[in-house]
Amino acid sequence: MFLTDSVRKLIRLALAEDIGRGDCTTDLIVAADAQANGQIWIKQAARVAGTPLVEAVFHTLDPALQVTVHVPDGDDAAERVIVCEVAGNARALLYGERTALNFLGRLSGIATLTREAVERVRGTGVKILDTRKTTPGWRSLEKYAVRMGGGHNHRFGLDDMILLKDNHIALAGGVSEALALAHRSNALSLKTEVEVDTLEQLELALEAGADVILLDNMDTGRLRQAVQQTRGRARLEASGNMTLARIREVAETGVDYISMGALTHSAVSVDVGMDIELTADRRGMRE
C-alpha cells in the first residue's frame, strides 16, 4: 500500500497548513460534541483515485470517525456520485474537509487523464508511462494515481535505473562513451536506457547494447523509421510533447512505450465536494 510514513507525514503537513492555529470559524459555531454525517461527491464522470487518502486524513484527526467508501480507487464514477461517507465528530469533519478533497480531486484528475490516454492507444500494445515531472513530495501519490488510471510507472527516482539523458551524454562525450561507462560501472545490473534525438544516435545506442532507447521529440515519420531501423534489438520509448491528440498515431508506429509528463504536470483536478449534516435534532450550535 502507498500509505508510507512519508505519505502520512505529508498528510499531517497538509492538515497543519490548513488548520494552522485552529479553525476559528468551526470552533466558534459548532459544539465540541456535535455528531455529523458527511457525503463526499464527485461531480463529473471520472476515474477515482485517492479514497485511502480521504480515510487517512480523517483518521489522523479522529481515529473514531467512520469512513465508508462507495466507489473504490480504480473504478469509474458517473457524474454526481457519492464516493465516500464520513460519520462522527462534526468539528473533525470540517477540519479535514478541504485537505481530503484536495487529495481526492488531484489524484482522481491524474487517474482520469491517464485513463483517457490508455483508451486512445488501446489495441496497439503500447504502454503509457509517467515521468518524474511530479509535484515535489507527491511522487508516490501521483504515480499511484497513474496506475489507477491504467498507466505504468517509469522510474520512481534516480536510484532505480540508469537513464542516460542529453546532459549525461554531453558530459561523457557521446552516446557510445556514455553507454560504455554505464555498462562498465553497473555493479547492480540496473536496466540501462539512453535518450537519442537522431537516427544516427539510435544506431550508436543499438550497437552499444542499450536495453531501452528513448526517442526524444521525433516526429511520426522519424519514429516509424526508428522502429524499422531497430528491428527488435531494443525496446523503444517515444517521448517529448506527447498529447492525447497525437498518441494514437505515435502508438501505431510500433514503439513499445509512450511517456507523458502531462499525466502529472498538466492533469486538471476533478470537481469534488462534501455535504455535512448533523445526525440528531440538536443543531450542534454552541450555547
XYZ file of C-alpha atoms in Angstrom:
287
model
C 0.000 0.000 0.000
C 1.248 3.516 -0.753
C 0.379 4.944 2.703
C 4.014 5.024 3.761
C 5.472 7.025 6.628
C 6.362 9.805 4.169
C 2.786 9.950 2.882
C 1.407 10.094 6.411
C 3.864 12.898 7.129
C 2.562 14.719 4.053
C -0.997 14.337 5.343
C -0.031 15.833 8.703
C 1.784 18.670 6.942
C -1.260 19.399 4.759
C -3.570 19.428 7.774
C -1.240 21.703 9.717
C -1.017 24.024 6.728
C -4.806 24.304 6.537
C -5.778 24.296 10.212
C -2.916 26.466 11.423
C -3.548 27.746 14.948
C -7.091 26.312 14.838
C -10.310 26.543 12.835
C -11.639 29.766 14.332
C -14.942 29.552 12.445
C -15.825 25.949 13.296
C -14.751 26.249 16.921
C -16.993 29.287 17.415
C -20.044 27.807 15.702
C -20.068 24.015 16.233
C -20.344 22.328 19.621
C -17.373 20.165 20.554
C -19.540 17.059 20.956
C -21.738 17.555 17.864
C -22.020 14.490 15.614
C -22.485 14.635 11.849
C -22.507 12.686 8.598
C -20.597 13.853 5.553
C -21.095 12.799 1.945
C -18.194 13.272 -0.462
C -19.270 13.733 -4.057
C -17.554 13.567 -7.393
C -19.450 15.965 -9.612
C -18.286 14.747 -13.034
C -17.519 11.494 -14.817
C -14.072 10.428 -13.590
C -11.707 7.615 -12.653
C -11.489 7.588 -8.863
C -8.165 7.713 -7.023
C -7.389 8.883 -3.509
C -10.020 7.325 -1.249
C -7.346 5.832 1.064
C -6.046 9.390 1.479
C -9.531 10.586 2.429
C -9.727 7.904 5.101
C -6.215 8.655 6.350
C -6.900 12.401 6.596
C -9.977 11.923 8.752
C -8.424 9.195 10.911
C -5.421 11.441 11.536
C -7.819 13.975 13.017
C -10.025 11.475 14.858
C -9.481 7.684 14.714
C -13.105 7.184 15.788
C -14.506 8.643 12.561
C -16.217 6.045 10.381
C -15.306 6.231 6.683
C -17.300 4.226 4.141
C -16.038 4.043 0.556
C -18.706 3.502 -2.112
C -16.539 3.874 -5.224
C -13.064 2.362 -4.705
C -9.907 3.557 -6.381
C -9.546 2.386 -9.965
C -13.309 2.379 -10.584
C -15.147 4.856 -12.782
C -17.707 7.222 -11.307
C -20.608 8.616 -13.260
C -21.498 12.274 -12.946
C -22.647 13.329 -9.452
C -21.869 10.200 -7.422
C -21.262 9.756 -3.688
C -17.749 8.333 -3.423
C -17.348 8.242 0.370
C -19.292 8.907 3.549
C -17.760 10.019 6.836
C -19.542 9.912 10.211
C -18.532 11.159 13.634
C -17.417 14.349 15.321
C -18.668 17.326 13.326
C -15.650 19.510 14.063
C -13.269 16.831 12.785
C -15.274 16.562 9.559
C -14.946 20.298 8.989
C -11.261 20.362 9.934
C -10.433 17.677 7.364
C -12.852 18.565 4.581
C -10.601 20.666 2.330
C -7.474 18.551 2.770
C -9.355 15.340 1.977
C -10.993 16.903 -1.078
C -7.671 18.272 -2.339
C -6.105 14.817 -2.287
C -9.140 13.157 -3.882
C -9.615 15.787 -6.588
C -5.940 15.931 -7.578
C -5.360 12.179 -7.734
C -8.657 11.496 -9.496
C -7.706 14.123 -12.072
C -4.456 12.293 -12.819
C -6.201 8.921 -12.964
C -8.883 10.296 -15.288
C -6.361 11.804 -17.710
C -4.331 8.582 -17.663
C -7.442 6.514 -18.381
C -8.110 8.681 -21.429
C -4.543 8.216 -22.682
C -4.740 4.454 -22.212
C -8.018 4.338 -24.112
C -6.503 6.304 -27.006
C -3.844 3.609 -27.602
C -5.989 0.560 -26.854
C -5.276 -2.341 -29.190
C -1.772 -1.209 -30.155
C 0.124 -2.965 -27.357
C 1.766 0.299 -26.300
C 2.155 1.039 -22.599
C 1.558 4.571 -21.320
C 4.296 5.675 -18.906
C 4.554 8.575 -16.499
C 7.705 10.619 -15.780
C 9.449 12.301 -12.853
C 7.610 15.557 -13.619
C 5.638 15.283 -10.405
C 4.691 17.661 -7.601
C 7.544 17.707 -5.044
C 6.634 15.423 -2.160
C 3.681 13.897 -4.028
C 5.533 11.500 -6.354
C 4.370 8.211 -4.834
C 0.781 9.506 -4.733
C 0.753 10.800 -8.290
C 2.381 7.655 -9.651
C -0.220 5.631 -7.732
C -2.927 7.663 -9.471
C -1.342 6.868 -12.847
C -1.613 3.161 -12.029
C -5.245 3.615 -11.034
C -5.817 5.120 -14.476
C -4.323 2.066 -16.182
C -0.906 3.559 -16.901
C 2.518 2.289 -15.904
C 5.223 3.863 -13.788
C 8.588 4.785 -15.255
C 11.389 5.094 -12.704
C 10.433 6.490 -9.286
C 13.761 8.226 -8.787
C 17.373 8.469 -9.827
C 18.288 5.266 -7.986
C 16.207 2.567 -9.681
C 17.510 2.532 -13.267
C 20.213 4.059 -15.444
C 18.787 6.684 -17.785
C 21.377 8.494 -19.863
C 19.871 11.808 -20.929
C 21.281 14.535 -23.139
C 23.350 16.179 -20.413
C 24.900 12.867 -19.352
C 25.765 12.155 -22.991
C 27.298 15.605 -23.448
C 29.440 15.228 -20.331
C 30.549 11.705 -21.299
C 31.492 12.726 -24.835
C 28.784 10.925 -26.785
C 26.225 8.111 -26.801
C 28.757 5.294 -27.189
C 31.029 6.688 -24.488
C 28.155 7.191 -22.019
C 26.855 3.652 -22.502
C 30.353 2.178 -22.194
C 30.870 3.963 -18.874
C 27.435 2.918 -17.611
C 27.921 -0.743 -18.531
C 31.405 -0.851 -17.044
C 30.276 0.522 -13.673
C 26.805 -1.045 -13.409
C 27.508 -3.263 -10.391
C 23.782 -3.589 -9.592
C 22.917 -4.732 -13.135
C 20.311 -1.999 -13.460
C 18.388 -1.675 -16.707
C 20.029 0.877 -18.992
C 18.082 3.391 -21.069
C 19.554 6.103 -23.264
C 17.964 9.189 -24.820
C 18.585 9.913 -28.505
C 17.201 12.544 -30.843
C 18.644 11.407 -34.182
C 18.669 8.144 -36.111
C 22.485 8.257 -36.074
C 22.463 8.315 -32.276
C 19.929 5.493 -32.332
C 22.329 3.262 -34.244
C 25.129 4.033 -31.805
C 22.854 3.142 -28.888
C 21.868 -0.153 -30.545
C 25.494 -1.066 -31.214
C 26.396 -0.276 -27.599
C 23.699 -2.594 -26.219
C 21.143 -0.266 -24.628
C 18.154 -2.094 -23.134
C 15.698 0.722 -23.855
C 16.103 3.722 -26.142
C 14.155 6.920 -25.575
C 13.293 8.626 -28.862
C 13.115 12.271 -27.883
C 10.953 14.792 -29.753
C 10.870 12.852 -33.010
C 8.073 13.407 -35.500
C 5.885 10.489 -36.515
C 7.829 9.754 -39.673
C 11.148 9.530 -37.859
C 9.594 7.359 -35.149
C 8.468 4.941 -37.829
C 11.966 4.926 -39.308
C 13.428 4.308 -35.857
C 11.208 1.257 -35.346
C 12.256 -0.159 -38.714
C 15.931 0.536 -38.021
C 15.803 -1.088 -34.574
C 14.269 -4.374 -35.783
C 13.512 -5.517 -32.252
C 17.057 -5.091 -30.926
C 15.873 -2.851 -28.080
C 12.685 -1.535 -26.566
C 11.678 1.913 -27.820
C 10.093 4.729 -25.827
C 8.600 7.753 -27.572
C 8.760 10.924 -25.518
C 8.526 14.685 -25.803
C 5.372 16.806 -26.084
C 3.062 13.809 -26.223
C -0.590 14.869 -26.280
C -3.874 12.988 -26.303
C -4.428 14.168 -29.866
C -1.158 12.644 -31.058
C -0.544 9.463 -29.090
C -2.647 7.150 -31.269
C -0.583 7.873 -34.379
C 2.607 7.538 -32.321
C 1.466 4.193 -30.943
C 0.789 2.942 -34.457
C 4.453 3.482 -35.446
C 5.347 0.358 -33.457
C 7.094 1.824 -30.407
C 6.769 -0.065 -27.130
C 6.146 2.823 -24.744
C 4.897 6.394 -24.772
C 5.905 8.546 -21.805
C 3.776 11.554 -20.942
C 4.839 14.178 -18.435
C 1.399 15.740 -18.888
C -0.208 12.918 -16.903
C 1.086 14.511 -13.725
C 2.090 18.085 -14.559
C -1.000 19.045 -16.573
C -3.872 16.975 -15.155
C -6.879 19.048 -14.066
C -8.333 18.219 -10.669
C -11.726 16.561 -10.668
C -14.608 18.600 -9.227
C -15.378 17.180 -5.771
C -17.366 18.415 -2.798
C -18.629 17.453 0.641
C -22.062 17.945 2.220
C -22.302 17.687 6.027
C -25.433 17.266 8.152
C -25.876 16.813 11.898
C -27.067 13.366 12.939
C -29.534 14.468 15.661
C -32.215 17.070 16.202
C -29.735 19.119 18.184
C -28.252 21.540 15.691
C -24.717 21.405 17.069
C -24.577 25.134 17.829
C -22.516 26.263 20.787
C -24.543 27.555 23.701
